[in-house]
mmCIF file of C-alpha atoms and ligand atoms in Angstrom:
data_model
loop_
_atom_site.group_PDB
_atom_site.id
_atom_site.type_symbol
_atom_site.label_atom_id
_atom_site.label_comp_id
_atom_site.label_asym_id
_atom_site.label_seq_id
_atom_site.Cartn_x
_atom_site.Cartn_y
_atom_site.Cartn_z
ATOM 1 C CA MET A 1 188.361 99.349 20.012
ATOM 2 C CA THR A 2 192.006 99.463 21.134
ATOM 3 C CA ALA A 3 193.614 96.328 22.543
ATOM 4 C CA PRO A 4 195.171 96.672 26.035
ATOM 5 C CA GLY A 5 198.660 98.189 25.779
ATOM 6 C CA GLU A 6 198.079 99.393 22.226
ATOM 7 C CA PRO A 7 198.330 103.176 21.715
ATOM 8 C CA ALA A 8 195.000 104.880 21.091
ATOM 9 C CA PRO A 9 194.524 105.878 17.436
ATOM 10 C CA ALA A 10 195.067 109.563 16.708
ATOM 11 C CA ARG A 11 191.714 111.383 16.724
ATOM 12 C CA THR A 12 190.969 113.847 14.007
ATOM 13 C CA ALA A 13 190.374 117.126 15.812
ATOM 14 C CA ALA A 14 186.837 118.354 15.262
ATOM 15 C CA PRO A 15 186.793 122.020 14.247
ATOM 16 C CA ARG A 16 186.128 124.158 17.309
ATOM 17 C CA ASP A 17 183.504 126.820 16.980
ATOM 18 C CA ALA A 18 185.871 129.291 18.583
ATOM 19 C CA ARG A 19 185.643 133.063 18.607
ATOM 20 C CA PRO A 20 185.849 134.462 15.080
ATOM 21 C CA ALA A 21 189.272 135.842 14.189
ATOM 22 C CA GLY A 22 189.542 139.555 14.875
ATOM 23 C CA SER A 23 186.532 139.652 17.188
ATOM 24 C CA ARG A 24 186.677 141.259 20.624
ATOM 25 C CA VAL A 25 184.779 140.420 23.780
ATOM 26 C CA LEU A 26 182.055 142.940 24.634
ATOM 27 C CA PHE A 27 180.508 141.062 27.546
ATOM 28 C CA THR A 28 182.001 138.105 29.389
ATOM 29 C CA GLY A 29 179.938 135.182 30.637
ATOM 30 C CA GLU A 30 180.241 136.639 34.145
ATOM 31 C CA GLN A 31 178.887 140.037 33.061
ATOM 32 C CA ILE A 32 176.021 138.326 31.241
ATOM 33 C CA ARG A 33 175.173 136.256 34.335
ATOM 34 C CA ALA A 34 174.992 139.423 36.436
ATOM 35 C CA ALA A 35 172.760 141.142 33.861
ATOM 36 C CA VAL A 36 170.434 138.116 33.687
ATOM 37 C CA GLU A 37 170.158 138.097 37.479
ATOM 38 C CA ARG A 38 169.277 141.805 37.513
ATOM 39 C CA LEU A 39 166.679 141.314 34.755
ATOM 40 C CA ALA A 40 165.094 138.402 36.619
ATOM 41 C CA HIS A 41 164.824 140.602 39.702
ATOM 42 C CA GLU A 42 163.205 143.441 37.696
ATOM 43 C CA ILE A 43 160.745 141.061 36.018
ATOM 44 C CA ARG A 44 159.735 139.368 39.283
ATOM 45 C CA ALA A 45 159.148 142.792 40.829
ATOM 46 C CA ALA A 46 157.140 144.045 37.833
ATOM 47 C CA TYR A 47 154.682 141.133 37.812
ATOM 48 C CA GLY A 48 154.262 140.817 41.559
ATOM 49 C CA GLY A 49 153.595 137.073 41.544
ATOM 50 C CA GLU A 50 151.085 137.101 38.642
ATOM 51 C CA GLU A 51 151.445 134.280 36.136
ATOM 52 C CA LEU A 52 153.585 135.151 33.149
ATOM 53 C CA THR A 53 153.723 133.648 29.653
ATOM 54 C CA LEU A 54 157.277 133.881 28.392
ATOM 55 C CA VAL A 55 157.302 133.828 24.578
ATOM 56 C CA ILE A 56 160.782 133.074 23.254
ATOM 57 C CA VAL A 57 161.809 134.280 19.806
ATOM 58 C CA LEU A 58 163.807 131.474 18.174
ATOM 59 C CA HIS A 59 166.541 130.933 17.483
ATOM 60 C CA GLY A 60 168.372 133.940 18.881
ATOM 61 C CA GLY A 61 166.538 134.024 22.216
ATOM 62 C CA LEU A 62 167.275 130.400 23.053
ATOM 63 C CA VAL A 63 170.333 130.716 25.295
ATOM 64 C CA PHE A 64 169.180 133.892 27.042
ATOM 65 C CA ALA A 65 165.761 132.330 27.719
ATOM 66 C CA ALA A 66 167.256 129.156 29.172
ATOM 67 C CA ASP A 67 169.264 131.182 31.686
ATOM 68 C CA LEU A 68 166.605 133.773 32.483
ATOM 69 C CA MET A 69 163.645 131.439 33.011
ATOM 70 C CA ARG A 70 165.519 129.427 35.641
ATOM 71 C CA ARG A 71 165.843 132.599 37.677
ATOM 72 C CA LEU A 72 162.169 133.539 37.389
ATOM 73 C CA ASP A 73 160.832 132.158 40.620
ATOM 74 C CA MET A 74 157.156 132.787 39.799
ATOM 75 C CA PRO A 75 154.266 131.062 37.991
ATOM 76 C CA LEU A 76 155.489 130.745 34.406
ATOM 77 C CA ARG A 77 154.227 129.354 31.097
ATOM 78 C CA VAL A 78 156.620 129.113 28.149
ATOM 79 C CA GLY A 79 155.971 129.255 24.413
ATOM 80 C CA VAL A 80 158.076 129.844 21.307
ATOM 81 C CA VAL A 81 157.688 131.767 18.067
ATOM 82 C CA LEU A 82 159.958 131.751 15.029
ATOM 83 C CA ALA A 83 161.370 134.843 13.378
ATOM 84 C CA SER A 84 164.036 135.379 10.788
ATOM 85 C CA SER A 85 165.068 138.493 8.962
ATOM 86 C CA TYR A 86 167.165 138.335 5.828
ATOM 87 C CA ARG A 87 170.345 140.326 5.709
ATOM 88 C CA GLY A 88 172.040 138.564 2.790
ATOM 89 C CA THR A 89 172.425 140.086 -0.653
ATOM 90 C CA ALA A 90 170.010 137.563 -2.184
ATOM 91 C CA THR A 91 167.036 138.997 -0.328
ATOM 92 C CA ARG A 92 165.946 142.501 0.548
ATOM 93 C CA PRO A 93 167.166 143.537 4.005
ATOM 94 C CA GLY A 94 164.193 143.862 6.266
ATOM 95 C CA ASP A 95 162.251 140.957 4.753
ATOM 96 C CA LEU A 96 160.820 139.216 7.741
ATOM 97 C CA ASP A 97 159.397 135.746 8.275
ATOM 98 C CA ILE A 98 157.474 135.206 11.467
ATOM 99 C CA HIS A 99 155.523 132.233 12.693
ATOM 100 C CA VAL A 100 153.318 132.313 15.791
ATOM 101 C CA PRO A 101 151.992 128.775 16.286
ATOM 102 C CA PRO A 102 148.178 128.716 16.301
ATOM 103 C CA SER A 103 148.362 126.427 19.346
ATOM 104 C CA LEU A 104 150.076 129.128 21.440
ATOM 105 C CA ASP A 105 147.407 130.145 23.953
ATOM 106 C CA LEU A 106 147.784 133.886 24.540
ATOM 107 C CA ALA A 107 144.234 135.058 25.215
ATOM 108 C CA GLY A 108 144.001 136.886 28.540
ATOM 109 C CA ARG A 109 147.689 136.210 29.317
ATOM 110 C CA HIS A 110 150.424 138.524 30.533
ATOM 111 C CA VAL A 111 152.988 137.945 27.766
ATOM 112 C CA LEU A 112 156.685 138.697 28.045
ATOM 113 C CA LEU A 113 158.266 138.555 24.615
ATOM 114 C CA LEU A 114 161.947 137.607 24.823
ATOM 115 C CA ASP A 115 164.583 138.105 22.130
ATOM 116 C CA ASP A 116 168.362 138.321 21.979
ATOM 117 C CA ILE A 117 168.543 141.859 20.600
ATOM 118 C CA LEU A 118 166.370 144.829 19.742
ATOM 119 C CA ASP A 119 167.873 146.247 16.570
ATOM 120 C CA THR A 120 165.647 147.956 13.963
ATOM 121 C CA GLY A 121 162.671 146.886 16.080
ATOM 122 C CA ARG A 122 160.764 145.401 13.119
ATOM 123 C CA THR A 123 160.708 141.829 14.430
ATOM 124 C CA LEU A 124 159.412 142.657 17.894
ATOM 125 C CA ALA A 125 156.963 145.269 16.590
ATOM 126 C CA ARG A 126 155.402 142.666 14.269
ATOM 127 C CA LEU A 127 155.325 140.043 17.000
ATOM 128 C CA THR A 128 153.830 142.464 19.522
ATOM 129 C CA ASP A 129 150.995 143.267 17.074
ATOM 130 C CA GLU A 130 150.408 139.587 16.446
ATOM 131 C CA ILE A 131 150.307 138.736 20.145
ATOM 132 C CA ARG A 132 147.926 141.619 20.905
ATOM 133 C CA ALA A 133 145.684 140.424 18.066
ATOM 134 C CA ARG A 134 145.487 137.068 19.854
ATOM 135 C CA GLY A 135 143.851 138.792 22.827
ATOM 136 C CA SER A 136 146.741 138.947 25.296
ATOM 137 C CA ARG A 137 146.100 140.889 28.503
ATOM 138 C CA SER A 138 149.471 142.656 28.320
ATOM 139 C CA VAL A 139 152.641 142.440 26.232
ATOM 140 C CA ARG A 140 156.062 143.477 27.445
ATOM 141 C CA ILE A 141 159.494 142.976 25.894
ATOM 142 C CA VAL A 142 162.778 141.772 27.340
ATOM 143 C CA THR A 143 165.974 141.696 25.284
ATOM 144 C CA LEU A 144 169.500 141.062 26.409
ATOM 145 C CA LEU A 145 170.893 143.682 24.024
ATOM 146 C CA ASP A 146 169.584 146.943 22.633
ATOM 147 C CA LYS A 147 171.015 148.869 19.669
ATOM 148 C CA PRO A 148 168.974 152.091 19.848
ATOM 149 C CA GLY A 149 171.034 153.708 17.080
ATOM 150 C CA ARG A 150 169.561 151.316 14.503
ATOM 151 C CA ARG A 151 165.891 151.715 15.346
ATOM 152 C CA ALA A 152 163.600 151.951 12.299
ATOM 153 C CA VAL A 153 160.273 151.729 14.164
ATOM 154 C CA PRO A 154 159.419 153.401 17.489
ATOM 155 C CA LEU A 155 159.778 150.570 19.991
ATOM 156 C CA GLN A 156 161.430 150.221 23.386
ATOM 157 C CA ALA A 157 162.072 147.158 25.485
ATOM 158 C CA ASP A 158 160.618 147.112 28.999
ATOM 159 C CA PHE A 159 163.646 145.210 30.318
ATOM 160 C CA THR A 160 167.132 145.497 28.754
ATOM 161 C CA GLY A 161 170.422 143.841 29.661
ATOM 162 C CA PHE A 162 172.949 146.016 27.811
ATOM 163 C CA THR A 163 172.771 148.949 25.419
ATOM 164 C CA ILE A 164 175.343 148.698 22.618
ATOM 165 C CA PRO A 165 176.466 150.811 19.653
ATOM 166 C CA ASP A 166 175.948 149.748 16.034
ATOM 167 C CA VAL A 167 178.303 146.773 15.955
ATOM 168 C CA PHE A 168 177.502 143.267 14.760
ATOM 169 C CA VAL A 169 177.657 140.906 17.698
ATOM 170 C CA VAL A 170 177.638 137.131 18.030
ATOM 171 C CA GLY A 171 177.657 134.580 20.825
ATOM 172 C CA TYR A 172 175.263 133.637 23.641
ATOM 173 C CA GLY A 173 172.594 132.711 21.095
ATOM 174 C CA LEU A 174 173.403 135.347 18.471
ATOM 175 C CA ASP A 175 174.680 133.909 15.222
ATOM 176 C CA TRP A 176 176.682 134.681 12.162
ATOM 177 C CA ASN A 177 175.301 132.352 9.464
ATOM 178 C CA GLU A 178 174.044 130.006 12.210
ATOM 179 C CA ARG A 179 177.516 129.831 13.768
ATOM 180 C CA CYS A 180 178.840 131.082 17.093
ATOM 181 C CA ARG A 181 175.540 130.772 18.977
ATOM 182 C CA ASN A 182 177.359 128.520 21.452
ATOM 183 C CA LEU A 183 179.957 131.084 22.552
ATOM 184 C CA PRO A 184 179.501 131.758 26.276
ATOM 185 C CA GLU A 185 180.388 135.427 25.803
ATOM 186 C CA ILE A 186 179.214 138.141 23.418
ATOM 187 C CA VAL A 187 181.799 139.321 20.931
ATOM 188 C CA ALA A 188 181.796 142.159 18.402
ATOM 189 C CA LEU A 189 182.889 141.674 14.815
ATOM 190 C CA GLY A 190 184.524 145.082 14.326
ATOM 191 C CA GLY A 191 183.021 148.552 14.838
ATOM 192 C CA PRO A 192 183.387 151.146 17.617
ATOM 193 C CA GLU A 193 183.976 150.331 21.287
ATOM 194 C CA ALA A 194 180.847 149.630 23.318
HETATM 195 P P1 LIG B 201 165.335 143.684 14.354
HETATM 196 O O1 LIG B 201 165.164 144.460 15.621
HETATM 197 O O2 LIG B 201 166.167 144.423 13.351
HETATM 198 O O3 LIG B 201 166.145 142.386 14.760
HETATM 199 O O4 LIG B 201 164.029 143.249 13.755
HETATM 200 C C1 LIG B 201 166.023 141.215 13.986
HETATM 201 C C2 LIG B 201 166.962 140.160 14.374
HETATM 202 O O5 LIG B 201 168.192 140.473 13.777
HETATM 203 C C3 LIG B 201 169.179 139.809 14.459
HETATM 204 N N1 LIG B 201 170.258 140.761 14.771
HETATM 205 C C4 LIG B 201 171.496 140.387 15.024
HETATM 206 N N2 LIG B 201 172.029 139.166 15.061
HETATM 207 N N3 LIG B 201 174.098 140.108 15.628
HETATM 208 C C5 LIG B 201 173.340 139.029 15.374
HETATM 209 O O6 LIG B 201 173.846 137.921 15.451
HETATM 210 C C6 LIG B 201 173.641 141.382 15.602
HETATM 211 O O7 LIG B 201 174.382 142.329 15.849
HETATM 212 C C7 LIG B 201 172.250 141.517 15.274
HETATM 213 N N4 LIG B 201 171.438 142.592 15.145
HETATM 214 C C8 LIG B 201 170.215 142.070 14.850
HETATM 215 C C9 LIG B 201 168.580 139.249 15.737
HETATM 216 O O8 LIG B 201 168.353 137.863 15.615
HETATM 217 C C10 LIG B 201 167.261 139.966 15.837
HETATM 218 O O9 LIG B 201 166.308 139.184 16.501
#
């Protein structure tokens, strides 16, 4: 505690999780807000007031889900699943860990699976199979981003925010080694223009 009149001690600046050096903004927070609003409108129209179970793929879908669900003015249940794919050199690319909690009640439900990005499609294809196997009434997919050029399995999202080329992107929930998820915009780490 500083005594009255005494100068405040210098604070060590905490490192800011700022935009990575050399990155460029693909979509600003304002553009993302507009896309989320449009998606909410499309989803509300598609379900016509029927109850929806939004299943969020963690961790990437976290920020997108928080914004989207507050615009879904309709009966809504929310659940989460975990998915991680390994891209490092230590593990084979494409190795996939998924966890659908046994307590997630999906039988007879209209499920909307939400993720940050549809890339090769492996994660959402596996999750879709798993959710169907749990007796869901329907399964649809919403992703904020879509990289169709990287698709390895035939899968399309029912609702898509933006289509992008094959560039690695971070921000708004998307990470680079668990960093940058907190950026309010989406930035590209090199590659061609979107
Ligand atoms: P797929 O469709 O390949 O996607 O099964 C698996 C997961 O990979 C992540 N992903 C990315 N993460 N920038 C990221 O930060 C990217 O450009 C990117 N592409 C894919 C994402 O978490 C997705 O759910």
